């Protein structure tokens, strides 16, 4: 299979080369950084800045827009008072868009937060009575945010003093949480913005880390994240607002990732980065996880230690050792497409142009880089397939990411070579047997379900 999208330039950048001194410097710089669902060592101690998931999809009910979501703070226990969960006021949260293929952001949406705390020395309570609106005096702690749109042409404030939807303290405190959620949706030109608590929509059996589902696929079928909440930043914007030259028809592909910049004595330092799901969990080795998340995507292809983890991944070797499913031959050009360039028609059995930057007529030379890529011109699927592209649904992951895409099963199949053959690997076809979220997704923005107020730790029947 020939990789037609700048494969030679990728090889020249060091796919098979040795680490240079400059590469080592990049990998060792800013080692106080980390990202995603506790998968990098240092971010486990900084959950407010831990970016758990990024989603990007054409809005199903407003197809002239795209919806972008970034979630933070993994494993929020709903009853985690009296100090409930908040965004970090010392950080800037970003969703970044590359629309010309150089792996440098062309549009950045940036949130910053401030606290309004009226508790003082009078009470420990988050609220001292039922909260029926965001400005209810019974709500004693709330967060506000500023949302900016940053481009090479300047900075524009989209929301000057937005109110964050509070943590769901329970039915006595917040008898109609849906109303609070709706009040926290702010209108912006051509779309909407939201910041606040949501259901943890990422569904997975995390016993995959117990020697790959117990070593015999006995540990599957349990949604580890069920019942937990996260904090969500969400945007709905016109397609042309993020497209190259403002023309989504001519330039339909965007690259999307999220970062957090935390204030330090050296100024703001990037402490979180997330594009495609599971990259830092199952692609990047432990020694590189913190450093990888300090990098900007344009650095990815210049670091052979990172690229090698794509062309010669660890997971298929582990699956072969545990389950006897033979690992595909290396180098894995199919994974270079999936992770670094975007899948393109003619390079393999998937006969569709999905998210190759080459589709943008005005784009320059592609810089291979890890990010979530979305082709905004692919129509919304009436009956989505949870396996996305591998399930015959071109609107699904890895063409962007919808809330219902089963990214764990998709990623395992991709690692095992499904994109090479165009068929699922039968031995692993059942995946982790967690095929959907426990709560239905909403029909309107921000689509992600309301947060739970019920403790994850429920009594066991008969105990």
Short mmCIF file of C-alpha atoms in Angstrom, two decimals:
data_model
loop_
_atom_site.label_atom_id
_atom_site.label_comp_id
_atom_site.label_asym_id
_atom_site.label_seq_id
_atom_site.Cartn_x
_atom_site.Cartn_y
_atom_site.Cartn_z
CA UNK A 1 0.00 0.00 0.00
CA UNK A 2 1.41 3.37 -0.99
CA UNK A 3 0.88 6.29 1.33
CA UNK A 4 0.38 9.13 -1.11
CA UNK A 5 0.17 12.02 1.29
CA UNK A 6 3.72 13.20 1.92
CA UNK A 7 4.92 9.79 3.00
CA UNK A 8 8.41 10.54 1.69
CA UNK A 9 8.61 13.69 3.77
CA UNK A 10 7.55 11.72 6.83
CA UNK A 11 10.29 9.16 6.25
CA UNK A 12 12.78 11.96 5.73
CA UNK A 13 11.79 13.40 9.07
CA UNK A 14 13.07 10.27 10.74
CA UNK A 15 10.66 7.35 10.76
CA UNK A 16 13.59 5.00 10.58
CA UNK A 17 16.21 7.38 11.88
CA UNK A 18 17.96 7.59 15.20
CA UNK A 19 17.05 10.14 17.85
CA UNK A 20 18.90 13.39 17.42
CA UNK A 21 20.10 15.59 20.25
CA UNK A 22 17.39 18.15 19.45
CA UNK A 23 14.75 15.40 19.63
CA UNK A 24 15.93 14.42 23.07
CA UNK A 25 15.71 18.03 24.19
CA UNK A 26 12.13 18.28 22.94
CA UNK A 27 11.15 15.07 24.68
CA UNK A 28 12.70 16.11 27.96
CA UNK A 29 11.45 19.67 28.00
CA UNK A 30 8.60 20.70 30.29
CA UNK A 31 8.37 17.31 31.97
CA UNK A 32 5.89 18.74 34.46
CA UNK A 33 3.17 18.20 31.85
CA UNK A 34 0.66 15.45 31.15
CA UNK A 35 -2.83 14.75 29.75
CA UNK A 36 -6.03 12.59 29.35
CA UNK A 37 -7.79 9.97 31.52
CA UNK A 38 -5.00 9.70 34.12
CA UNK A 39 -2.81 7.99 31.54
CA UNK A 40 0.21 10.24 31.98
CA UNK A 41 1.94 10.14 35.35
CA UNK A 42 1.92 13.76 36.40
CA UNK A 43 -1.55 14.85 35.32
CA UNK A 44 -3.06 12.33 37.75
CA UNK A 45 -2.30 14.90 40.45
CA UNK A 46 -3.88 17.78 38.52
CA UNK A 47 -7.37 16.63 37.45
CA UNK A 48 -8.79 20.12 36.78
CA UNK A 49 -6.37 20.41 33.88
CA UNK A 50 -6.74 16.81 32.71
CA UNK A 51 -8.39 16.80 29.26
CA UNK A 52 -10.25 13.49 29.08
CA UNK A 53 -11.87 13.56 25.61
CA UNK A 54 -12.28 15.70 22.51
CA UNK A 55 -15.25 15.43 20.14
CA UNK A 56 -15.81 17.07 16.75
CA UNK A 57 -18.82 16.44 14.52
CA UNK A 58 -21.27 18.13 12.19
CA UNK A 59 -24.23 19.19 14.34
CA UNK A 60 -27.00 16.68 13.55
CA UNK A 61 -29.83 19.21 13.94
CA UNK A 62 -27.95 22.22 12.49
CA UNK A 63 -25.92 20.81 9.65
CA UNK A 64 -24.43 24.17 8.68
CA UNK A 65 -22.47 24.10 11.94
CA UNK A 66 -19.91 21.93 13.68
CA UNK A 67 -19.90 21.06 17.37
CA UNK A 68 -16.63 20.87 19.28
CA UNK A 69 -16.43 19.51 22.83
CA UNK A 70 -13.57 19.06 25.27
CA UNK A 71 -14.06 17.32 28.61
CA UNK A 72 -11.98 17.69 31.77
CA UNK A 73 -11.69 16.29 35.31
CA UNK A 74 -12.02 12.49 35.05
CA UNK A 75 -14.07 10.39 37.44
CA UNK A 76 -16.07 13.15 39.12
CA UNK A 77 -18.05 11.43 41.88
CA UNK A 78 -21.48 13.15 41.77
CA UNK A 79 -21.70 13.43 45.56
CA UNK A 80 -18.23 14.95 45.89
CA UNK A 81 -19.12 17.91 48.12
CA UNK A 82 -18.84 20.17 49.95
CA UNK A 83 -16.24 21.55 47.53
CA UNK A 84 -17.62 20.48 44.18
CA UNK A 85 -15.69 20.42 40.93
CA UNK A 86 -14.44 23.55 39.15
CA UNK A 87 -12.30 24.67 36.26
CA UNK A 88 -8.85 25.99 37.18
CA UNK A 89 -8.76 29.79 37.44
CA UNK A 90 -4.98 29.70 36.89
CA UNK A 91 -5.29 28.06 33.48
CA UNK A 92 -6.37 28.83 29.94
CA UNK A 93 -8.39 26.10 28.23
CA UNK A 94 -8.18 25.88 24.44
CA UNK A 95 -9.80 24.16 21.48
CA UNK A 96 -7.53 24.60 18.48
CA UNK A 97 -8.21 24.29 14.76
CA UNK A 98 -5.69 23.71 11.97
CA UNK A 99 -7.30 24.18 8.56
CA UNK A 100 -4.33 24.44 6.18
CA UNK A 101 -2.43 21.28 7.09
CA UNK A 102 0.69 22.73 8.70
CA UNK A 103 -0.21 21.47 12.23
CA UNK A 104 -0.22 25.02 13.60
CA UNK A 105 -3.51 26.43 14.96
CA UNK A 106 -5.31 28.83 12.64
CA UNK A 107 -8.27 29.34 14.99
CA UNK A 108 -8.12 29.04 18.78
CA UNK A 109 -11.12 29.20 21.08
CA UNK A 110 -9.89 30.05 24.57
CA UNK A 111 -11.68 29.98 27.93
CA UNK A 112 -10.47 31.58 31.17
CA UNK A 113 -12.33 31.44 34.49
CA UNK A 114 -12.90 33.38 37.69
CA UNK A 115 -14.64 32.41 40.92
CA UNK A 116 -17.52 34.14 42.68
CA UNK A 117 -17.58 32.80 46.24
CA UNK A 118 -20.15 34.20 48.67
CA UNK A 119 -19.67 31.63 51.44
CA UNK A 120 -17.05 33.56 53.36
CA UNK A 121 -16.83 32.47 56.99
CA UNK A 122 -20.57 31.94 57.33
CA UNK A 123 -21.06 28.46 55.84
CA UNK A 124 -19.45 25.44 54.23
CA UNK A 125 -22.39 24.89 51.88
CA UNK A 126 -22.25 25.13 48.08
CA UNK A 127 -25.85 26.36 48.23
CA UNK A 128 -28.09 27.17 51.19
CA UNK A 129 -31.43 26.38 49.55
CA UNK A 130 -32.95 25.13 46.29
CA UNK A 131 -31.29 26.63 43.21
CA UNK A 132 -33.78 27.36 40.43
CA UNK A 133 -31.69 29.67 38.23
CA UNK A 134 -28.05 30.51 37.65
CA UNK A 135 -28.46 33.85 39.45
CA UNK A 136 -30.37 32.35 42.37
CA UNK A 137 -28.98 33.85 45.64
CA UNK A 138 -29.10 30.37 47.14
CA UNK A 139 -26.17 29.39 44.90
CA UNK A 140 -23.24 30.58 46.98
CA UNK A 141 -20.41 29.53 44.66
CA UNK A 142 -20.33 29.95 40.91
CA UNK A 143 -17.77 30.32 38.16
CA UNK A 144 -17.70 32.84 35.32
CA UNK A 145 -15.73 32.68 32.10
CA UNK A 146 -14.46 34.69 29.18
CA UNK A 147 -14.39 33.03 25.77
CA UNK A 148 -12.15 34.42 23.03
CA UNK A 149 -11.63 33.54 19.39
CA UNK A 150 -7.99 34.00 18.39
CA UNK A 151 -6.66 34.07 14.83
CA UNK A 152 -3.72 35.65 13.02
CA UNK A 153 -5.99 38.62 12.35
CA UNK A 154 -6.63 39.35 16.03
CA UNK A 155 -8.65 38.37 19.07
CA UNK A 156 -12.40 38.65 19.44
CA UNK A 157 -14.33 38.17 22.69
CA UNK A 158 -17.32 35.90 22.09
CA UNK A 159 -18.54 35.68 25.69
CA UNK A 160 -17.44 38.40 28.13
CA UNK A 161 -18.97 37.11 31.36
CA UNK A 162 -20.52 33.70 30.91
CA UNK A 163 -21.78 31.64 33.83
CA UNK A 164 -20.67 28.05 34.23
CA UNK A 165 -23.40 25.49 34.89
CA UNK A 166 -22.81 24.42 38.50
CA UNK A 167 -22.03 20.95 39.72
CA UNK A 168 -25.21 18.96 40.25
CA UNK A 169 -25.44 18.92 44.04
CA UNK A 170 -28.58 16.75 44.08
CA UNK A 171 -32.35 16.90 43.63
CA UNK A 172 -33.02 18.83 46.83
CA UNK A 173 -30.47 21.48 45.90
CA UNK A 174 -31.20 21.59 42.18
CA UNK A 175 -34.70 20.20 41.53
CA UNK A 176 -34.62 21.10 37.80
CA UNK A 177 -31.03 20.82 36.69
CA UNK A 178 -32.00 20.83 32.99
CA UNK A 179 -33.16 24.43 33.40
CA UNK A 180 -29.79 25.40 34.86
CA UNK A 181 -28.03 23.68 31.95
CA UNK A 182 -30.16 25.54 29.40
CA UNK A 183 -29.52 28.88 31.11
CA UNK A 184 -25.78 28.22 30.84
CA UNK A 185 -25.91 28.02 27.02
CA UNK A 186 -24.71 31.35 25.67
CA UNK A 187 -25.49 32.56 22.18
CA UNK A 188 -22.50 33.48 20.04
CA UNK A 189 -22.47 34.62 16.39
CA UNK A 190 -23.93 31.76 14.38
CA UNK A 191 -23.95 29.29 17.25
CA UNK A 192 -23.67 28.52 20.95
CA UNK A 193 -21.18 28.13 23.78
CA UNK A 194 -21.40 26.13 26.99
CA UNK A 195 -19.26 25.46 30.05
CA UNK A 196 -20.35 23.23 32.89
CA UNK A 197 -20.78 19.77 34.32
CA UNK A 198 -21.94 16.84 32.18
CA UNK A 199 -22.26 13.10 32.22
CA UNK A 200 -19.05 11.21 31.47
CA UNK A 201 -20.02 10.11 27.97
CA UNK A 202 -16.89 8.05 27.31
CA UNK A 203 -17.95 4.41 27.65
CA UNK A 204 -15.33 1.72 28.20
CA UNK A 205 -14.34 -1.28 30.27
CA UNK A 206 -11.03 -0.11 31.72
CA UNK A 207 -10.11 -3.61 32.79
CA UNK A 208 -8.28 -3.61 29.48
CA UNK A 209 -5.34 -2.55 31.65
CA UNK A 210 -5.59 -5.81 33.63
CA UNK A 211 -3.50 -7.71 31.09
CA UNK A 212 -5.91 -6.94 28.24
CA UNK A 213 -9.27 -7.84 29.78
CA UNK A 214 -7.93 -10.42 32.20
CA UNK A 215 -5.82 -12.27 29.64
CA UNK A 216 -8.78 -14.35 28.44
CA UNK A 217 -11.50 -11.76 27.64
CA UNK A 218 -13.24 -12.61 30.92
CA UNK A 219 -13.17 -9.00 32.12
CA UNK A 220 -15.51 -7.26 29.67
CA UNK A 221 -18.99 -5.79 29.69
CA UNK A 222 -18.63 -3.37 32.60
CA UNK A 223 -18.76 0.37 31.84
CA UNK A 224 -16.07 1.65 34.19
CA UNK A 225 -17.04 5.30 33.74
CA UNK A 226 -20.78 4.78 34.27
CA UNK A 227 -22.22 7.25 36.77
CA UNK A 228 -19.27 9.61 36.81
CA UNK A 229 -19.34 13.21 35.58
CA UNK A 230 -16.90 15.52 33.82
CA UNK A 231 -16.64 19.23 33.10
CA UNK A 232 -17.42 20.17 29.49
CA UNK A 233 -16.44 23.05 27.23
CA UNK A 234 -18.63 23.06 24.12
CA UNK A 235 -18.96 25.18 21.00
CA UNK A 236 -21.32 25.18 18.07
CA UNK A 237 -20.00 27.37 15.24
CA UNK A 238 -20.66 27.80 11.52
CA UNK A 239 -18.50 25.57 9.36
CA UNK A 240 -17.08 28.55 7.52
CA UNK A 241 -15.82 30.01 10.82
CA UNK A 242 -13.27 27.22 11.11
CA UNK A 243 -12.64 26.39 7.43
CA UNK A 244 -9.62 27.58 5.49
CA UNK A 245 -10.40 30.92 3.82
CA UNK A 246 -13.87 30.75 5.35
CA UNK A 247 -15.04 28.28 2.70
CA UNK A 248 -16.05 24.86 4.03
CA UNK A 249 -17.18 23.64 0.60
CA UNK A 250 -13.81 24.32 -0.97
CA UNK A 251 -11.79 23.42 2.14
CA UNK A 252 -13.85 20.93 4.16
CA UNK A 253 -11.20 19.39 6.43
CA UNK A 254 -10.16 20.70 9.83
CA UNK A 255 -7.80 19.31 12.43
CA UNK A 256 -8.95 19.64 16.05
CA UNK A 257 -7.20 19.28 19.39
CA UNK A 258 -7.46 20.72 22.87
CA UNK A 259 -4.80 22.05 25.24
CA UNK A 260 -4.57 23.58 28.69
CA UNK A 261 -1.99 26.23 29.53
CA UNK A 262 -1.33 26.56 33.26
CA UNK A 263 0.25 29.56 34.90
CA UNK A 264 3.72 28.95 36.34
CA UNK A 265 6.72 31.08 37.35
CA UNK A 266 7.78 30.80 33.70
CA UNK A 267 4.43 32.06 32.46
CA UNK A 268 1.78 29.87 30.87
CA UNK A 269 2.96 26.32 30.20
CA UNK A 270 1.05 23.68 28.24
CA UNK A 271 0.08 20.90 30.65
CA UNK A 272 -2.50 19.01 28.61
CA UNK A 273 -2.97 18.08 24.98
CA UNK A 274 -5.52 15.79 23.43
CA UNK A 275 -6.66 15.12 19.88
CA UNK A 276 -7.57 11.55 18.96
CA UNK A 277 -8.69 9.35 21.85
CA UNK A 278 -6.41 6.73 23.40
CA UNK A 279 -3.20 7.93 21.73
CA UNK A 280 -1.39 8.63 24.98
CA UNK A 281 -2.95 5.60 26.68
CA UNK A 282 -1.98 2.89 24.20
CA UNK A 283 0.44 4.39 21.66
CA UNK A 284 2.93 6.50 23.62
CA UNK A 285 5.15 4.64 26.14
CA UNK A 286 5.27 5.64 29.80
CA UNK A 287 8.61 7.45 29.54
CA UNK A 288 7.31 9.79 26.82
CA UNK A 289 3.76 10.48 28.04
CA UNK A 290 4.43 13.65 30.01
CA UNK A 291 6.73 15.12 27.39
CA UNK A 292 4.43 14.23 24.47
CA UNK A 293 1.71 16.35 26.00
CA UNK A 294 3.97 19.37 26.23
CA UNK A 295 4.47 19.32 22.45
CA UNK A 296 2.54 21.14 19.77
CA UNK A 297 1.38 18.89 16.89
CA UNK A 298 3.82 20.42 14.40
CA UNK A 299 6.66 18.83 16.42
CA UNK A 300 5.27 15.27 16.23
CA UNK A 301 6.73 14.14 12.90
CA UNK A 302 10.18 15.47 13.81
CA UNK A 303 10.59 13.15 16.78
CA UNK A 304 11.41 9.60 15.69
CA UNK A 305 10.64 8.17 19.13
CA UNK A 306 7.04 9.33 18.73
CA UNK A 307 6.64 8.32 15.08
CA UNK A 308 8.11 4.88 15.79
CA UNK A 309 5.29 4.20 18.24
CA UNK A 310 2.89 4.66 15.31
CA UNK A 311 4.79 2.70 12.67
CA UNK A 312 5.69 -0.07 15.13
CA UNK A 313 2.98 -0.03 17.81
CA UNK A 314 3.12 -1.96 21.07
CA UNK A 315 -0.52 -3.03 21.38
CA UNK A 316 -0.62 -5.55 18.48
CA UNK A 317 2.45 -7.26 19.90
CA UNK A 318 0.77 -7.50 23.29
CA UNK A 319 -2.41 -8.93 21.73
CA UNK A 320 -0.34 -11.49 19.86
CA UNK A 321 1.44 -12.50 23.06
CA UNK A 322 -1.74 -12.80 25.12
CA UNK A 323 -4.34 -13.99 22.58
CA UNK A 324 -2.28 -15.37 19.70
CA UNK A 325 -3.75 -12.98 17.14
CA UNK A 326 -0.85 -12.31 14.78
CA UNK A 327 0.28 -8.70 14.66
CA UNK A 328 0.26 -7.00 11.25
CA UNK A 329 3.60 -6.47 9.56
CA UNK A 330 5.51 -3.26 10.21
CA UNK A 331 5.98 -0.47 9.31
CA UNK A 332 2.29 0.35 9.78
CA UNK A 333 1.53 2.83 7.02
CA UNK A 334 -2.19 2.43 7.76
CA UNK A 335 -1.64 3.83 11.26
CA UNK A 336 0.40 6.70 9.87
CA UNK A 337 -2.72 7.66 7.93
CA UNK A 338 -5.06 7.21 10.88
CA UNK A 339 -2.94 9.04 13.44
CA UNK A 340 -0.78 11.48 11.47
CA UNK A 341 -2.27 12.40 8.09
CA UNK A 342 -5.88 11.28 7.77
CA UNK A 343 -7.30 8.46 5.66
CA UNK A 344 -7.46 9.10 1.91
CA UNK A 345 -9.24 7.25 -0.90
CA UNK A 346 -7.00 5.00 -2.95
CA UNK A 347 -4.52 4.19 -0.18
CA UNK A 348 -6.30 1.07 1.05
CA UNK A 349 -9.54 -0.91 1.14
CA UNK A 350 -11.56 1.95 2.63
CA UNK A 351 -12.73 3.54 -0.61
CA UNK A 352 -13.69 6.99 0.62
CA UNK A 353 -12.04 10.34 1.15
CA UNK A 354 -12.56 10.86 4.85
CA UNK A 355 -10.19 13.28 6.43
CA UNK A 356 -7.07 13.74 4.37
CA UNK A 357 -5.91 17.33 4.40
CA UNK A 358 -5.31 16.97 0.67
CA UNK A 359 -9.05 17.54 0.20
CA UNK A 360 -8.60 21.23 1.02
CA UNK A 361 -8.02 22.90 -2.31
CA UNK A 362 -6.18 25.87 -0.79
CA UNK A 363 -4.02 23.91 1.68
CA UNK A 364 -0.26 23.97 1.54
CA UNK A 365 2.16 21.14 2.27
CA UNK A 366 0.83 18.71 4.87
CA UNK A 367 2.76 18.38 8.12
CA UNK A 368 2.06 14.93 9.60
CA UNK A 369 0.77 15.41 13.13
CA UNK A 370 -1.51 13.83 15.71
CA UNK A 371 -4.93 15.48 15.92
CA UNK A 372 -8.59 14.70 15.38
CA UNK A 373 -9.51 15.34 11.73
CA UNK A 374 -13.01 16.12 10.52
CA UNK A 375 -14.37 16.33 6.98
CA UNK A 376 -17.26 18.76 7.46
CA UNK A 377 -18.83 17.96 4.07
CA UNK A 378 -19.69 14.33 4.81
CA UNK A 379 -23.46 14.24 5.44
CA UNK A 380 -24.87 13.43 8.85
CA UNK A 381 -25.66 9.72 9.12
CA UNK A 382 -29.33 9.02 9.82
CA UNK A 383 -28.54 5.71 11.53
CA UNK A 384 -25.00 6.00 12.95
CA UNK A 385 -22.86 2.90 13.29
CA UNK A 386 -20.91 2.79 16.57
CA UNK A 387 -17.85 1.49 14.69
CA UNK A 388 -17.74 4.55 12.46
CA UNK A 389 -15.69 4.22 9.30
CA UNK A 390 -14.84 0.56 9.99
CA UNK A 391 -18.58 -0.10 10.29
CA UNK A 392 -19.30 1.51 6.92
CA UNK A 393 -20.33 4.87 8.39
CA UNK A 394 -18.07 7.56 6.88
CA UNK A 395 -19.27 10.23 9.30
CA UNK A 396 -17.90 8.35 12.30
CA UNK A 397 -14.49 8.09 13.94
CA UNK A 398 -11.76 8.54 12.80
CA UNK A 399 -13.58 11.12 10.70
CA UNK A 400 -13.98 13.42 13.69
CA UNK A 401 -15.56 11.84 16.73
CA UNK A 402 -19.22 11.66 17.72
CA UNK A 403 -20.41 11.03 21.25
CA UNK A 404 -21.69 7.58 20.29
CA UNK A 405 -18.59 6.35 18.49
CA UNK A 406 -17.18 3.27 20.23
CA UNK A 407 -13.59 4.49 20.03
CA UNK A 408 -12.15 1.66 22.14
CA UNK A 409 -13.45 -1.10 19.87
CA UNK A 410 -12.55 0.97 16.79
CA UNK A 411 -9.01 1.62 18.03
CA UNK A 412 -8.37 -2.04 18.86
CA UNK A 413 -9.61 -3.11 15.43
CA UNK A 414 -7.49 -0.45 13.74
CA UNK A 415 -4.41 -1.50 15.69
CA UNK A 416 -5.06 -5.11 14.64
CA UNK A 417 -5.14 -4.18 10.97
CA UNK A 418 -8.81 -3.68 10.07
CA UNK A 419 -7.91 -0.66 7.92
CA UNK A 420 -5.45 -2.85 6.00
CA UNK A 421 -8.05 -5.45 5.09
CA UNK A 422 -11.30 -3.51 5.26
CA UNK A 423 -12.69 -6.23 7.58
CA UNK A 424 -13.01 -6.58 11.33
CA UNK A 425 -10.64 -8.99 13.07
CA UNK A 426 -13.04 -11.82 14.03
CA UNK A 427 -11.27 -12.86 17.22
CA UNK A 428 -11.71 -9.37 18.68
CA UNK A 429 -15.00 -8.43 17.01
CA UNK A 430 -16.92 -8.35 20.30
CA UNK A 431 -14.56 -5.75 21.74
CA UNK A 432 -15.05 -4.82 25.39
CA UNK A 433 -18.83 -5.43 25.14
CA UNK A 434 -19.53 -1.89 26.29
CA UNK A 435 -21.16 -0.61 23.13
CA UNK A 436 -22.96 2.56 24.22
CA UNK A 437 -23.26 5.15 26.94
CA UNK A 438 -25.59 4.43 29.84
CA UNK A 439 -27.47 7.69 29.21
CA UNK A 440 -28.98 8.75 25.86
CA UNK A 441 -27.44 11.71 24.11
CA UNK A 442 -29.46 14.88 23.72
CA UNK A 443 -31.01 15.97 20.43
CA UNK A 444 -29.77 19.54 20.76
CA UNK A 445 -26.58 21.37 21.73
CA UNK A 446 -24.53 20.55 23.72
CA UNK A 447 -25.75 16.96 23.08
CA UNK A 448 -23.79 15.46 25.97
CA UNK A 449 -26.15 14.21 28.73
CA UNK A 450 -26.90 16.02 31.97
CA UNK A 451 -24.65 15.18 34.91
CA UNK A 452 -25.68 12.55 37.39
CA UNK A 453 -26.46 13.37 41.03
CA UNK A 454 -26.51 9.72 42.14
CA UNK A 455 -23.49 8.26 43.87
CA UNK A 456 -21.46 5.77 41.87
CA UNK A 457 -21.14 3.67 45.03
CA UNK A 458 -24.57 2.05 45.24
CA UNK A 459 -25.65 -0.62 47.74
CA UNK A 460 -25.23 -4.16 46.52
CA UNK A 461 -28.48 -6.15 46.47
CA UNK A 462 -28.77 -8.36 49.52
CA UNK A 463 -25.98 -6.65 51.46
#
